[in-house]
PDB file of C-alpha atoms in Angstrom:
ATOM      1  CA  MET A   1      24.235 -24.091  31.109  1.00  0.00           C
ATOM      2  CA  THR A   2      24.728 -20.543  30.726  1.00  0.00           C
ATOM      3  CA  ARG A   3      27.411 -19.219  28.259  1.00  0.00           C
ATOM      4  CA  LEU A   4      28.401 -16.208  30.453  1.00  0.00           C
ATOM      5  CA  ASN A   5      29.316 -15.923  33.985  1.00  0.00           C
ATOM      6  CA  GLU A   6      26.509 -15.598  36.462  1.00  0.00           C
ATOM      7  CA  VAL A   7      27.075 -13.154  39.176  1.00  0.00           C
ATOM      8  CA  LEU A   8      25.285 -14.888  42.053  1.00  0.00           C
ATOM      9  CA  PRO A   9      23.549 -12.492  44.731  1.00  0.00           C
ATOM     10  CA  GLU A  10      25.905 -13.734  47.436  1.00  0.00           C
ATOM     11  CA  GLU A  11      29.112 -13.067  45.255  1.00  0.00           C
ATOM     12  CA  ALA A  12      27.753  -9.494  44.031  1.00  0.00           C
ATOM     13  CA  ALA A  13      29.966  -6.485  44.895  1.00  0.00           C
ATOM     14  CA  GLY A  14      29.871  -2.809  44.494  1.00  0.00           C
ATOM     15  CA  ASP A  15      27.091  -1.507  42.016  1.00  0.00           C
ATOM     16  CA  ALA A  16      25.758  -5.081  41.347  1.00  0.00           C
ATOM     17  CA  LYS A  17      25.271  -5.702  45.131  1.00  0.00           C
ATOM     18  CA  GLN A  18      23.190  -2.622  45.467  1.00  0.00           C
ATOM     19  CA  ILE A  19      21.177  -3.217  42.300  1.00  0.00           C
ATOM     20  CA  TYR A  20      20.480  -6.904  43.554  1.00  0.00           C
ATOM     21  CA  ALA A  21      19.337  -5.663  46.920  1.00  0.00           C
ATOM     22  CA  ASP A  22      16.996  -3.191  45.258  1.00  0.00           C
ATOM     23  CA  VAL A  23      15.711  -5.831  42.785  1.00  0.00           C
ATOM     24  CA  LYS A  24      15.349  -8.529  45.470  1.00  0.00           C
ATOM     25  CA  GLN A  25      13.235  -5.937  47.577  1.00  0.00           C
ATOM     26  CA  GLU A  26      10.894  -5.095  44.563  1.00  0.00           C
ATOM     27  CA  MET A  27      10.625  -8.518  42.964  1.00  0.00           C
ATOM     28  CA  GLY A  28      11.392 -10.837  45.806  1.00  0.00           C
ATOM     29  CA  MET A  29      14.166 -12.544  43.755  1.00  0.00           C
ATOM     30  CA  VAL A  30      17.037 -11.808  41.471  1.00  0.00           C
ATOM     31  CA  PRO A  31      16.045 -13.057  38.078  1.00  0.00           C
ATOM     32  CA  ASN A  32      18.684 -15.013  36.100  1.00  0.00           C
ATOM     33  CA  ILE A  33      18.681 -12.403  33.388  1.00  0.00           C
ATOM     34  CA  PHE A  34      19.930  -9.981  35.788  1.00  0.00           C
ATOM     35  CA  ARG A  35      22.592 -12.543  37.143  1.00  0.00           C
ATOM     36  CA  GLY A  36      23.908 -12.497  33.544  1.00  0.00           C
ATOM     37  CA  LEU A  37      23.739  -8.765  32.860  1.00  0.00           C
ATOM     38  CA  ALA A  38      25.413  -8.057  36.081  1.00  0.00           C
ATOM     39  CA  ASN A  39      28.733  -8.999  34.451  1.00  0.00           C
ATOM     40  CA  SER A  40      28.430  -5.181  33.620  1.00  0.00           C
ATOM     41  CA  PRO A  41      26.595  -3.149  36.121  1.00  0.00           C
ATOM     42  CA  ALA A  42      26.398  -0.292  33.288  1.00  0.00           C
ATOM     43  CA  ALA A  43      24.414  -2.969  31.129  1.00  0.00           C
ATOM     44  CA  LEU A  44      22.240  -3.875  33.962  1.00  0.00           C
ATOM     45  CA  ARG A  45      21.442  -0.359  35.148  1.00  0.00           C
ATOM     46  CA  GLY A  46      20.869   0.613  31.567  1.00  0.00           C
ATOM     47  CA  TYR A  47      18.215  -1.998  31.359  1.00  0.00           C
ATOM     48  CA  LEU A  48      16.516  -1.219  34.468  1.00  0.00           C
ATOM     49  CA  ALA A  49      16.870   2.516  33.844  1.00  0.00           C
ATOM     50  CA  LEU A  50      15.118   2.225  30.533  1.00  0.00           C
ATOM     51  CA  SER A  51      12.487  -0.236  31.942  1.00  0.00           C
ATOM     52  CA  SER A  52      11.706   2.134  34.847  1.00  0.00           C
ATOM     53  CA  ALA A  53      11.496   5.219  32.681  1.00  0.00           C
ATOM     54  CA  LEU A  54       9.108   3.412  30.351  1.00  0.00           C
ATOM     55  CA  ALA A  55       6.892   2.263  33.288  1.00  0.00           C
ATOM     56  CA  GLU A  56       6.282   5.774  34.365  1.00  0.00           C
ATOM     57  CA  GLY A  57       4.876   6.490  30.677  1.00  0.00           C
ATOM     58  CA  GLU A  58       1.461   6.670  29.519  1.00  0.00           C
ATOM     59  CA  LEU A  59       1.075   3.038  28.472  1.00  0.00           C
ATOM     60  CA  THR A  60      -1.090   0.711  30.572  1.00  0.00           C
ATOM     61  CA  ARG A  61       0.685  -2.084  32.296  1.00  0.00           C
ATOM     62  CA  GLU A  62      -1.457  -4.239  30.167  1.00  0.00           C
ATOM     63  CA  ASP A  63      -0.301  -2.589  26.933  1.00  0.00           C
ATOM     64  CA  ARG A  64       3.469  -2.669  28.051  1.00  0.00           C
ATOM     65  CA  GLU A  65       3.350  -6.460  28.870  1.00  0.00           C
ATOM     66  CA  VAL A  66       1.572  -7.474  25.681  1.00  0.00           C
ATOM     67  CA  LEU A  67       4.022  -5.330  23.492  1.00  0.00           C
ATOM     68  CA  TYR A  68       6.755  -7.249  25.437  1.00  0.00           C
ATOM     69  CA  LEU A  69       5.126 -10.674  24.681  1.00  0.00           C
ATOM     70  CA  ALA A  70       4.816  -9.839  21.057  1.00  0.00           C
ATOM     71  CA  VAL A  71       8.319  -8.720  20.487  1.00  0.00           C
ATOM     72  CA  SER A  72       9.750 -11.468  22.560  1.00  0.00           C
ATOM     73  CA  GLU A  73       7.862 -14.248  20.750  1.00  0.00           C
ATOM     74  CA  ASP A  74       8.971 -12.688  17.479  1.00  0.00           C
ATOM     75  CA  ASN A  75      12.546 -12.723  18.659  1.00  0.00           C
ATOM     76  CA  GLY A  76      12.126 -16.365  19.752  1.00  0.00           C
ATOM     77  CA  CYS A  77      12.956 -15.496  23.390  1.00  0.00           C
ATOM     78  CA  HIS A  78      11.440 -18.231  25.533  1.00  0.00           C
ATOM     79  CA  TYR A  79      12.897 -16.622  28.845  1.00  0.00           C
ATOM     80  CA  CYS A  80      11.202 -13.434  28.238  1.00  0.00           C
ATOM     81  CA  VAL A  81       7.791 -14.927  26.849  1.00  0.00           C
ATOM     82  CA  SER A  82       7.591 -16.925  30.049  1.00  0.00           C
ATOM     83  CA  ALA A  83       8.550 -13.989  32.242  1.00  0.00           C
ATOM     84  CA  HIS A  84       6.188 -11.720  30.651  1.00  0.00           C
ATOM     85  CA  THR A  85       3.274 -14.219  30.304  1.00  0.00           C
ATOM     86  CA  MET A  86       3.494 -14.441  34.201  1.00  0.00           C
ATOM     87  CA  LEU A  87       3.828 -10.543  34.494  1.00  0.00           C
ATOM     88  CA  ALA A  88       0.780 -10.001  32.063  1.00  0.00           C
ATOM     89  CA  LYS A  89      -1.307 -12.369  34.013  1.00  0.00           C
ATOM     90  CA  LEU A  90      -0.383 -10.455  37.108  1.00  0.00           C
ATOM     91  CA  ALA A  91      -1.514  -7.165  35.186  1.00  0.00           C
ATOM     92  CA  GLY A  92      -4.866  -8.729  34.571  1.00  0.00           C
ATOM     93  CA  VAL A  93      -4.230  -9.998  30.971  1.00  0.00           C
ATOM     94  CA  SER A  94      -6.064 -13.381  30.331  1.00  0.00           C
ATOM     95  CA  GLU A  95      -4.293 -16.526  29.225  1.00  0.00           C
ATOM     96  CA  GLU A  96      -6.064 -16.268  25.848  1.00  0.00           C
ATOM     97  CA  GLU A  97      -4.925 -12.682  25.318  1.00  0.00           C
ATOM     98  CA  THR A  98      -1.282 -13.586  26.310  1.00  0.00           C
ATOM     99  CA  LEU A  99      -1.455 -16.108  23.433  1.00  0.00           C
ATOM    100  CA  ALA A 100      -2.884 -13.771  20.979  1.00  0.00           C
ATOM    101  CA  ALA A 101      -0.401 -10.927  21.853  1.00  0.00           C
ATOM    102  CA  ARG A 102       2.379 -13.317  21.155  1.00  0.00           C
ATOM    103  CA  GLN A 103       0.951 -13.452  17.606  1.00  0.00           C
ATOM    104  CA  PHE A 104       0.590  -9.596  17.395  1.00  0.00           C
ATOM    105  CA  GLY A 105      -3.068  -9.797  17.951  1.00  0.00           C
ATOM    106  CA  SER A 106      -5.817  -8.974  20.776  1.00  0.00           C
ATOM    107  CA  SER A 107      -9.756  -9.337  21.036  1.00  0.00           C
ATOM    108  CA  ASP A 108      -9.637  -5.646  22.001  1.00  0.00           C
ATOM    109  CA  SER A 109      -9.608  -3.549  18.781  1.00  0.00           C
ATOM    110  CA  ARG A 110      -7.510  -0.646  20.495  1.00  0.00           C
ATOM    111  CA  ARG A 111      -4.795  -3.112  21.748  1.00  0.00           C
ATOM    112  CA  ASP A 112      -4.976  -5.063  18.517  1.00  0.00           C
ATOM    113  CA  ALA A 113      -4.044  -1.770  16.613  1.00  0.00           C
ATOM    114  CA  LEU A 114      -1.231  -1.267  18.835  1.00  0.00           C
ATOM    115  CA  LEU A 115       0.049  -4.692  18.252  1.00  0.00           C
ATOM    116  CA  LYS A 116      -0.457  -4.424  14.357  1.00  0.00           C
ATOM    117  CA  PHE A 117       1.559  -1.189  14.542  1.00  0.00           C
ATOM    118  CA  THR A 118       4.265  -2.834  16.543  1.00  0.00           C
ATOM    119  CA  LYS A 119       4.494  -5.684  14.024  1.00  0.00           C
ATOM    120  CA  LYS A 120       4.913  -2.970  11.277  1.00  0.00           C
ATOM    121  CA  VAL A 121       7.607  -1.253  13.240  1.00  0.00           C
ATOM    122  CA  ILE A 122       9.727  -4.284  13.628  1.00  0.00           C
ATOM    123  CA  THR A 123       9.228  -5.683   9.933  1.00  0.00           C
ATOM    124  CA  SER A 124       9.806  -2.328   8.431  1.00  0.00           C
ATOM    125  CA  LYS A 125      12.725  -1.411  10.762  1.00  0.00           C
ATOM    126  CA  GLY A 126      10.743   1.726  11.816  1.00  0.00           C
ATOM    127  CA  PHE A 127      10.029   2.895   8.217  1.00  0.00           C
ATOM    128  CA  VAL A 128       6.257   2.988   8.824  1.00  0.00           C
ATOM    129  CA  SER A 129       3.786   4.607   6.568  1.00  0.00           C
ATOM    130  CA  ASP A 130       1.670   7.584   7.337  1.00  0.00           C
ATOM    131  CA  GLU A 131      -1.211   5.208   7.062  1.00  0.00           C
ATOM    132  CA  ASP A 132       0.276   3.046  10.007  1.00  0.00           C
ATOM    133  CA  LEU A 133       0.528   5.880  12.087  1.00  0.00           C
ATOM    134  CA  ALA A 134      -2.878   7.098  11.397  1.00  0.00           C
ATOM    135  CA  SER A 135      -4.532   3.630  12.322  1.00  0.00           C
ATOM    136  CA  VAL A 136      -2.679   3.517  15.743  1.00  0.00           C
ATOM    137  CA  ARG A 137      -3.683   7.030  16.462  1.00  0.00           C
ATOM    138  CA  GLU A 138      -7.288   6.346  15.363  1.00  0.00           C
ATOM    139  CA  ALA A 139      -7.404   3.404  17.887  1.00  0.00           C
ATOM    140  CA  GLY A 140      -6.743   6.090  20.612  1.00  0.00           C
ATOM    141  CA  TYR A 141      -2.963   6.090  20.998  1.00  0.00           C
ATOM    142  CA  THR A 142      -1.126   9.300  21.529  1.00  0.00           C
ATOM    143  CA  ASP A 143       2.173  10.245  19.886  1.00  0.00           C
ATOM    144  CA  GLY A 144       3.689   9.850  23.408  1.00  0.00           C
ATOM    145  CA  GLN A 145       2.343   6.355  23.789  1.00  0.00           C
ATOM    146  CA  ILE A 146       3.691   5.500  19.972  1.00  0.00           C
ATOM    147  CA  ALA A 147       7.102   6.818  21.336  1.00  0.00           C
ATOM    148  CA  GLU A 148       6.919   4.485  24.267  1.00  0.00           C
ATOM    149  CA  SER A 149       5.950   1.495  22.256  1.00  0.00           C
ATOM    150  CA  VAL A 150       9.135   1.948  20.209  1.00  0.00           C
ATOM    151  CA  GLY A 151      10.839   2.143  23.469  1.00  0.00           C
ATOM    152  CA  TYR A 152       9.474  -1.228  24.489  1.00  0.00           C
ATOM    153  CA  ILE A 153      10.334  -2.887  21.246  1.00  0.00           C
ATOM    154  CA  ALA A 154      14.011  -1.732  21.922  1.00  0.00           C
ATOM    155  CA  LEU A 155      13.876  -2.846  25.547  1.00  0.00           C
ATOM    156  CA  ALA A 156      12.491  -6.175  24.769  1.00  0.00           C
ATOM    157  CA  THR A 157      14.994  -6.771  21.872  1.00  0.00           C
ATOM    158  CA  PHE A 158      17.791  -5.840  24.184  1.00  0.00           C
ATOM    159  CA  SER A 159      16.745  -8.529  26.626  1.00  0.00           C
ATOM    160  CA  ASN A 160      15.704 -11.048  24.009  1.00  0.00           C
ATOM    161  CA  LEU A 161      19.074 -10.737  22.442  1.00  0.00           C
ATOM    162  CA  PHE A 162      21.095 -10.804  25.705  1.00  0.00           C
ATOM    163  CA  ASN A 163      19.133 -14.088  26.721  1.00  0.00           C
ATOM    164  CA  HIS A 164      20.069 -15.721  23.410  1.00  0.00           C
ATOM    165  CA  VAL A 165      23.927 -14.731  24.072  1.00  0.00           C
ATOM    166  CA  HIS A 166      23.813 -15.809  27.563  1.00  0.00           C
ATOM    167  CA  ALA A 167      21.409 -19.053  27.290  1.00  0.00           C
ATOM    168  CA  THR A 168      19.658 -17.652  30.331  1.00  0.00           C
ATOM    169  CA  PRO A 169      18.054 -20.542  32.356  1.00  0.00           C
ATOM    170  CA  LEU A 170      14.450 -20.237  32.811  1.00  0.00           C
ATOM    171  CA  ASP A 171      13.387 -19.247  36.530  1.00  0.00           C
ATOM    172  CA  PHE A 172       9.791 -18.453  35.817  1.00  0.00           C
ATOM    173  CA  PRO A 173       6.863 -20.764  34.779  1.00  0.00           C
ATOM    174  CA  ALA A 174       7.244 -21.784  31.233  1.00  0.00           C
ATOM    175  CA  ALA A 175       4.741 -20.234  28.903  1.00  0.00           C
ATOM    176  CA  PRO A 176       2.578 -22.466  27.118  1.00  0.00           C
ATOM    177  CA  SER A 177       3.448 -23.343  23.542  1.00  0.00           C
ATOM    178  CA  LEU A 178       1.538 -21.768  20.587  1.00  0.00           C
ATOM    179  CA  ASP A 179      -0.725 -23.941  18.466  1.00  0.00           C
ATOM    180  CA  PRO A 180       1.586 -24.333  15.339  1.00  0.00           C
ATOM    181  CA  SER A 181      -1.357 -24.414  13.224  1.00  0.00           C
ATOM    182  CA  LYS A 182      -2.251 -20.675  14.251  1.00  0.00           C
ATOM    183  CA  LYS A 183       1.223 -19.177  13.696  1.00  0.00           C
TER     184      LYS A 183
END
């Protein structure tokens, strides 16, 4: 049961109605997170605007999805982990890599450096060392991509926290559980 009102597509009016039409055209559905965020069309527009702007950046779709998975797992957001496991697979990320990303790792050394940097940004609240920056740069990431990775941390955290407040019901295939011995 959700904790906030859900704005159903058939009940949406004004800005929410137009946003829903755009989302449905792009995704084929209006995800439950958007039904909760639509209580404030400004909040929904803000989420979608940041998501859209970051998607036009330099990070690959695969990098964006594994970042979202790592942050969402770290924040304990089953909704976003499930949604972005599906999206990552659609982007060509293997099941094994989605599981590794949720633990800030990858078999790809370049992407592994990005995920390790992401973990350091989160744990240090952004106070990363010069060495941390050097490591992600040495892996081949530009300063622009580093800036985008921080943007994805913020975007994922926003959606994760909202889902916790709202108790958003899952409308994507559930992500597999992580092996507790590997956490």
